[in-house]
mmCIF file of C-alpha atoms in Angstrom:
data_model
loop_
_atom_site.group_PDB
_atom_site.id
_atom_site.type_symbol
_atom_site.label_atom_id
_atom_site.label_comp_id
_atom_site.label_asym_id
_atom_site.label_seq_id
_atom_site.Cartn_x
_atom_site.Cartn_y
_atom_site.Cartn_z
ATOM 1 C CA ASP A 250 54.769 -10.676 -14.106
ATOM 2 C CA ILE A 251 52.073 -9.974 -16.751
ATOM 3 C CA GLN A 252 53.490 -8.779 -20.016
ATOM 4 C CA MET A 253 51.606 -6.360 -22.326
ATOM 5 C CA THR A 254 52.263 -6.780 -26.020
ATOM 6 C CA GLN A 255 50.801 -4.254 -28.691
ATOM 7 C CA SER A 256 50.532 -4.504 -32.386
ATOM 8 C CA PRO A 257 51.642 -3.187 -34.635
ATOM 9 C CA SER A 258 54.544 -1.284 -33.363
ATOM 10 C CA SER A 259 53.925 1.226 -36.129
ATOM 11 C CA LEU A 260 51.364 1.721 -38.665
ATOM 12 C CA SER A 261 50.525 4.486 -41.269
ATOM 13 C CA ALA A 262 47.003 5.199 -42.291
ATOM 14 C CA SER A 263 45.273 7.813 -44.577
ATOM 15 C CA VAL A 264 42.718 10.472 -43.024
ATOM 16 C CA GLY A 265 39.387 9.069 -42.666
ATOM 17 C CA ASP A 266 40.594 5.603 -42.417
ATOM 18 C CA ARG A 267 39.442 3.107 -39.427
ATOM 19 C CA VAL A 268 42.583 2.241 -37.333
ATOM 20 C CA THR A 269 42.843 -0.711 -34.907
ATOM 21 C CA ILE A 270 45.501 -1.192 -32.442
ATOM 22 C CA THR A 271 45.742 -4.298 -30.503
ATOM 23 C CA CYS A 272 47.127 -5.066 -26.711
ATOM 24 C CA ARG A 273 47.493 -8.583 -25.642
ATOM 25 C CA ALA A 274 47.986 -9.589 -21.987
ATOM 26 C CA SER A 275 50.133 -12.626 -20.933
ATOM 27 C CA GLN A 276 47.620 -13.385 -18.255
ATOM 28 C CA GLY A 277 43.694 -12.510 -17.934
ATOM 29 C CA ILE A 278 43.338 -8.870 -16.514
ATOM 30 C CA THR A 279 39.525 -8.765 -16.862
ATOM 31 C CA ASN A 280 38.827 -5.247 -17.806
ATOM 32 C CA TYR A 281 41.493 -3.566 -15.980
ATOM 33 C CA LEU A 282 43.210 -1.693 -19.033
ATOM 34 C CA ALA A 283 43.648 1.632 -19.987
ATOM 35 C CA TRP A 284 44.865 3.279 -23.308
ATOM 36 C CA TYR A 285 47.193 6.692 -23.588
ATOM 37 C CA GLN A 286 47.723 8.928 -26.184
ATOM 38 C CA GLN A 287 51.154 10.553 -26.424
ATOM 39 C CA LYS A 288 51.432 13.278 -29.026
ATOM 40 C CA PRO A 289 55.133 14.123 -30.371
ATOM 41 C CA GLY A 290 56.819 16.147 -27.602
ATOM 42 C CA LYS A 291 53.743 16.018 -25.343
ATOM 43 C CA VAL A 292 52.588 14.538 -21.867
ATOM 44 C CA PRO A 293 50.704 11.330 -22.258
ATOM 45 C CA LYS A 294 46.883 11.556 -22.156
ATOM 46 C CA LEU A 295 44.243 9.119 -20.967
ATOM 47 C CA LEU A 296 41.973 7.959 -23.723
ATOM 48 C CA ILE A 297 40.132 5.124 -22.140
ATOM 49 C CA TYR A 298 40.013 3.048 -18.702
ATOM 50 C CA ALA A 299 38.221 -0.279 -17.882
ATOM 51 C CA ALA A 300 38.838 -1.277 -21.308
ATOM 52 C CA SER A 301 35.844 0.508 -23.061
ATOM 53 C CA THR A 302 35.020 3.724 -20.974
ATOM 54 C CA LEU A 303 35.859 6.852 -22.656
ATOM 55 C CA GLN A 304 37.452 9.429 -20.374
ATOM 56 C CA SER A 305 35.858 12.788 -20.543
ATOM 57 C CA GLY A 306 36.537 15.127 -23.275
ATOM 58 C CA VAL A 307 37.761 12.432 -25.424
ATOM 59 C CA PRO A 308 36.509 12.630 -28.916
ATOM 60 C CA SER A 309 33.884 9.764 -29.633
ATOM 61 C CA ARG A 310 35.733 8.334 -32.533
ATOM 62 C CA PHE A 311 38.006 6.653 -29.982
ATOM 63 C CA SER A 312 36.767 3.526 -28.686
ATOM 64 C CA GLY A 313 37.976 0.516 -26.740
ATOM 65 C CA SER A 314 37.055 -3.203 -26.261
ATOM 66 C CA GLY A 315 38.051 -6.573 -25.166
ATOM 67 C CA SER A 316 38.240 -8.238 -21.919
ATOM 68 C CA GLY A 317 40.537 -10.992 -20.433
ATOM 69 C CA THR A 318 43.842 -11.061 -22.656
ATOM 70 C CA ASP A 319 42.870 -9.363 -25.921
ATOM 71 C CA PHE A 320 42.075 -5.664 -26.248
ATOM 72 C CA THR A 321 41.581 -3.277 -29.053
ATOM 73 C CA LEU A 322 41.765 0.510 -29.380
ATOM 74 C CA THR A 323 39.792 1.798 -32.491
ATOM 75 C CA ILE A 324 39.853 5.136 -34.222
ATOM 76 C CA ARG A 325 36.685 5.328 -36.255
ATOM 77 C CA SER A 326 37.714 8.088 -38.768
ATOM 78 C CA LEU A 327 41.534 9.149 -38.436
ATOM 79 C CA GLN A 328 42.240 12.861 -38.121
ATOM 80 C CA PRO A 329 45.477 14.406 -38.640
ATOM 81 C CA GLU A 330 45.539 15.524 -34.838
ATOM 82 C CA ASP A 331 45.597 11.677 -34.004
ATOM 83 C CA VAL A 332 49.334 11.237 -34.996
ATOM 84 C CA ALA A 333 50.810 10.036 -31.822
ATOM 85 C CA THR A 334 52.112 6.914 -30.085
ATOM 86 C CA TYR A 335 49.371 4.936 -28.200
ATOM 87 C CA TYR A 336 50.027 2.711 -25.047
ATOM 88 C CA CYS A 337 47.993 0.282 -23.367
ATOM 89 C CA GLN A 338 48.523 -0.262 -19.651
ATOM 90 C CA LYS A 339 47.036 -2.991 -17.327
ATOM 91 C CA TYR A 340 46.197 -2.101 -13.724
ATOM 92 C CA ASN A 341 44.586 -4.960 -11.946
ATOM 93 C CA ILE A 342 47.772 -5.690 -9.746
ATOM 94 C CA PRO A 343 51.353 -4.115 -9.588
ATOM 95 C CA PRO A 344 53.397 -3.903 -11.550
ATOM 96 C CA TYR A 345 51.201 -1.772 -13.859
ATOM 97 C CA THR A 346 52.734 -2.470 -16.938
ATOM 98 C CA PHE A 347 52.673 -0.450 -20.326
ATOM 99 C CA GLY A 348 52.632 -1.905 -23.479
ATOM 100 C CA GLN A 349 55.621 -0.898 -25.859
ATOM 101 C CA GLY A 350 53.739 1.541 -27.834
ATOM 102 C CA THR A 351 52.135 1.744 -31.377
ATOM 103 C CA LYS A 352 53.365 4.843 -33.361
ATOM 104 C CA LEU A 353 50.539 6.094 -35.886
ATOM 105 C CA GLU A 354 51.546 8.196 -38.568
ATOM 106 C CA ILE A 355 49.470 9.742 -41.553
ATOM 107 C CA LYS A 356 50.105 8.447 -45.044
ATOM 108 C CA GLU B 60 42.041 23.551 -12.103
ATOM 109 C CA VAL B 61 44.032 20.353 -11.530
ATOM 110 C CA GLN B 62 47.723 20.616 -11.697
ATOM 111 C CA LEU B 63 50.681 18.724 -10.887
ATOM 112 C CA VAL B 64 54.180 20.216 -11.257
ATOM 113 C CA GLU B 65 57.375 18.070 -10.795
ATOM 114 C CA SER B 66 60.650 19.556 -9.783
ATOM 115 C CA GLY B 67 64.230 18.506 -8.519
ATOM 116 C CA GLY B 68 65.285 16.749 -11.646
ATOM 117 C CA GLY B 69 68.954 17.375 -12.838
ATOM 118 C CA LEU B 70 72.376 15.882 -13.662
ATOM 119 C CA VAL B 71 73.559 13.295 -10.933
ATOM 120 C CA GLN B 72 76.503 10.862 -11.065
ATOM 121 C CA PRO B 73 76.022 7.008 -10.877
ATOM 122 C CA GLY B 74 75.520 6.075 -7.174
ATOM 123 C CA GLY B 75 74.045 9.293 -6.252
ATOM 124 C CA SER B 76 70.668 10.386 -4.912
ATOM 125 C CA LEU B 77 68.015 12.830 -6.146
ATOM 126 C CA ARG B 78 64.514 13.857 -4.599
ATOM 127 C CA LEU B 79 61.768 14.582 -6.956
ATOM 128 C CA SER B 80 58.838 16.868 -5.783
ATOM 129 C CA CYS B 81 55.427 16.992 -7.052
ATOM 130 C CA ALA B 82 53.095 19.932 -6.321
ATOM 131 C CA ALA B 83 49.619 19.285 -6.537
ATOM 132 C CA SER B 84 46.797 21.943 -6.666
ATOM 133 C CA GLY B 85 43.156 21.895 -7.682
ATOM 134 C CA PHE B 86 42.119 19.046 -5.771
ATOM 135 C CA THR B 87 42.538 17.267 -2.294
ATOM 136 C CA LEU B 88 45.632 15.283 -2.453
ATOM 137 C CA SER B 89 44.816 12.937 0.377
ATOM 138 C CA ASP B 90 41.769 11.546 -1.567
ATOM 139 C CA HIS B 91 43.854 10.597 -4.535
ATOM 140 C CA TYR B 92 46.494 7.971 -5.384
ATOM 141 C CA ILE B 93 49.676 9.451 -6.971
ATOM 142 C CA ASP B 94 51.952 7.212 -9.518
ATOM 143 C CA TRP B 95 55.145 7.908 -10.746
ATOM 144 C CA VAL B 96 56.088 6.840 -14.350
ATOM 145 C CA ARG B 97 59.316 7.349 -16.242
ATOM 146 C CA GLN B 98 60.140 7.646 -20.025
ATOM 147 C CA ALA B 99 63.854 7.157 -21.075
ATOM 148 C CA PRO B 100 64.903 9.350 -24.063
ATOM 149 C CA GLY B 101 63.245 7.879 -27.063
ATOM 150 C CA LYS B 102 61.480 5.003 -25.385
ATOM 151 C CA GLY B 103 58.234 4.084 -24.032
ATOM 152 C CA LEU B 104 56.448 4.480 -20.608
ATOM 153 C CA GLU B 105 57.524 2.539 -17.616
ATOM 154 C CA TRP B 106 55.525 2.515 -14.407
ATOM 155 C CA VAL B 107 57.547 3.287 -11.386
ATOM 156 C CA GLY B 108 55.484 3.396 -8.179
ATOM 157 C CA ARG B 109 52.387 4.430 -6.562
ATOM 158 C CA SER B 110 51.214 6.124 -3.326
ATOM 159 C CA ARG B 111 47.750 5.250 -2.380
ATOM 160 C CA SER B 112 45.413 7.606 -0.821
ATOM 161 C CA LYS B 113 44.691 8.285 2.852
ATOM 162 C CA ALA B 114 41.639 5.734 2.759
ATOM 163 C CA ASN B 115 44.093 3.370 1.489
ATOM 164 C CA SER B 116 46.464 4.032 4.276
ATOM 165 C CA TYR B 117 49.062 5.690 2.030
ATOM 166 C CA SER B 118 50.281 2.301 1.030
ATOM 167 C CA THR B 119 52.929 2.121 -1.668
ATOM 168 C CA GLU B 120 54.014 -0.101 -4.535
ATOM 169 C CA TYR B 121 57.044 -0.239 -6.839
ATOM 170 C CA ALA B 122 58.530 -1.512 -9.954
ATOM 171 C CA ALA B 123 61.111 -4.256 -9.439
ATOM 172 C CA SER B 124 63.685 -2.144 -11.172
ATOM 173 C CA VAL B 125 63.635 0.507 -8.547
ATOM 174 C CA LYS B 126 62.230 -1.221 -5.346
ATOM 175 C CA GLY B 127 64.799 -1.029 -2.422
ATOM 176 C CA ARG B 128 66.384 2.164 -4.320
ATOM 177 C CA PHE B 129 63.368 4.604 -4.690
ATOM 178 C CA THR B 130 60.743 5.757 -2.170
ATOM 179 C CA THR B 131 57.709 7.696 -2.505
ATOM 180 C CA SER B 132 56.048 9.794 0.123
ATOM 181 C CA ARG B 133 53.787 12.527 0.668
ATOM 182 C CA ASP B 134 52.913 15.587 2.736
ATOM 183 C CA ASP B 135 49.076 16.364 2.213
ATOM 184 C CA SER B 136 49.672 19.422 4.254
ATOM 185 C CA LYS B 137 51.946 20.710 1.682
ATOM 186 C CA ASN B 138 50.101 19.243 -1.232
ATOM 187 C CA SER B 139 53.251 17.506 -2.244
ATOM 188 C CA VAL B 140 54.306 14.162 -3.084
ATOM 189 C CA TYR B 141 58.039 13.038 -3.358
ATOM 190 C CA LEU B 142 60.323 10.572 -5.005
ATOM 191 C CA GLN B 143 63.424 9.729 -3.195
ATOM 192 C CA MET B 144 65.703 8.194 -5.559
ATOM 193 C CA ASN B 145 68.920 6.501 -4.220
ATOM 194 C CA SER B 146 71.804 4.465 -5.679
ATOM 195 C CA LEU B 147 70.838 5.894 -9.083
ATOM 196 C CA LYS B 148 72.044 3.886 -12.305
ATOM 197 C CA THR B 149 72.687 5.110 -15.903
ATOM 198 C CA GLU B 150 69.349 3.286 -16.823
ATOM 199 C CA ASP B 151 67.485 5.541 -14.448
ATOM 200 C CA THR B 152 67.965 8.215 -16.916
ATOM 201 C CA ALA B 153 64.617 9.388 -18.110
ATOM 202 C CA VAL B 154 61.599 12.049 -17.665
ATOM 203 C CA TYR B 155 59.693 11.484 -14.671
ATOM 204 C CA TYR B 156 56.034 11.847 -14.318
ATOM 205 C CA CYS B 157 53.717 12.308 -11.439
ATOM 206 C CA ILE B 158 50.210 11.340 -12.161
ATOM 207 C CA ARG B 159 46.922 11.883 -10.215
ATOM 208 C CA GLY B 160 45.046 8.497 -9.884
ATOM 209 C CA THR B 161 41.406 8.662 -9.141
ATOM 210 C CA ARG B 162 39.711 5.556 -7.859
ATOM 211 C CA THR B 163 36.295 5.084 -9.550
ATOM 212 C CA GLY B 164 33.575 2.110 -9.882
ATOM 213 C CA ASN B 165 31.649 0.008 -7.544
ATOM 214 C CA LEU B 166 31.406 -3.459 -6.067
ATOM 215 C CA TRP B 167 29.594 -4.704 -9.124
ATOM 216 C CA SER B 168 31.639 -3.176 -11.940
ATOM 217 C CA GLY B 169 34.994 -3.172 -10.021
ATOM 218 C CA TYR B 170 36.916 -0.430 -8.704
ATOM 219 C CA HIS B 171 39.522 1.276 -11.164
ATOM 220 C CA VAL B 172 42.111 3.759 -10.491
ATOM 221 C CA VAL B 173 42.054 5.979 -13.347
ATOM 222 C CA LEU B 174 45.387 7.978 -14.214
ATOM 223 C CA ASP B 175 43.635 11.073 -15.243
ATOM 224 C CA TYR B 176 46.030 13.956 -15.016
ATOM 225 C CA TRP B 177 49.743 14.093 -15.515
ATOM 226 C CA GLY B 178 52.238 16.560 -14.753
ATOM 227 C CA GLN B 179 54.777 18.102 -17.265
ATOM 228 C CA GLY B 180 57.712 15.688 -16.073
ATOM 229 C CA THR B 181 61.299 16.520 -14.834
ATOM 230 C CA LEU B 182 64.272 15.122 -16.534
ATOM 231 C CA VAL B 183 66.822 13.075 -14.417
ATOM 232 C CA THR B 184 70.078 12.344 -16.387
ATOM 233 C CA VAL B 185 72.315 9.748 -14.379
ATOM 234 C CA SER B 186 75.893 10.235 -15.896
ATOM 235 C CA SER B 187 79.424 10.526 -15.031
#
């Protein structure tokens, strides 16, 4: 099975910072990758699919890029409400594995 | 408004069974996939299984950790999807989410199943 590895596992950044989270697949998955945001105590929410397509209603400060095995989620200007754990998920073929998550905090 | 509401969680002993229900509203269930994802307390997300749409023959897939023990089914006439969980283990303890999957795309860009709406989840605790 394809493994999904996120880095870092946690990070702390200041409001206004540009934040980048990386997700690496153990084998190529073309662009079959999604990103989710889970705020504390809340249900996960889809941010991005097809590696770079922003889900409707998601702020434009979020963006995704990558193809094959290496992907990134970028928050252009970090806001206090972005405190959350972020997960990538590959969905080309089953099992549709999630990364282990990246916990983002505000400095 | 699209809504997914899970029910049926609770406390069960190891080796026992439980059936979760997911009530869907605000969309045509037969046109969509339904995935199940779980989250153990304080842990990350784990994909559990999938029920594809009517157009995809309602075919199913399961994670290796639950294959042979869990079965998903649906009754589109009742707008409901079910997850039958047998031979439960302590490591199955988690919040279980049902999620709507929408197939989007085309032949050139590829077809993508987007998990666009999540239920609130139901807690399953397996303990003696």
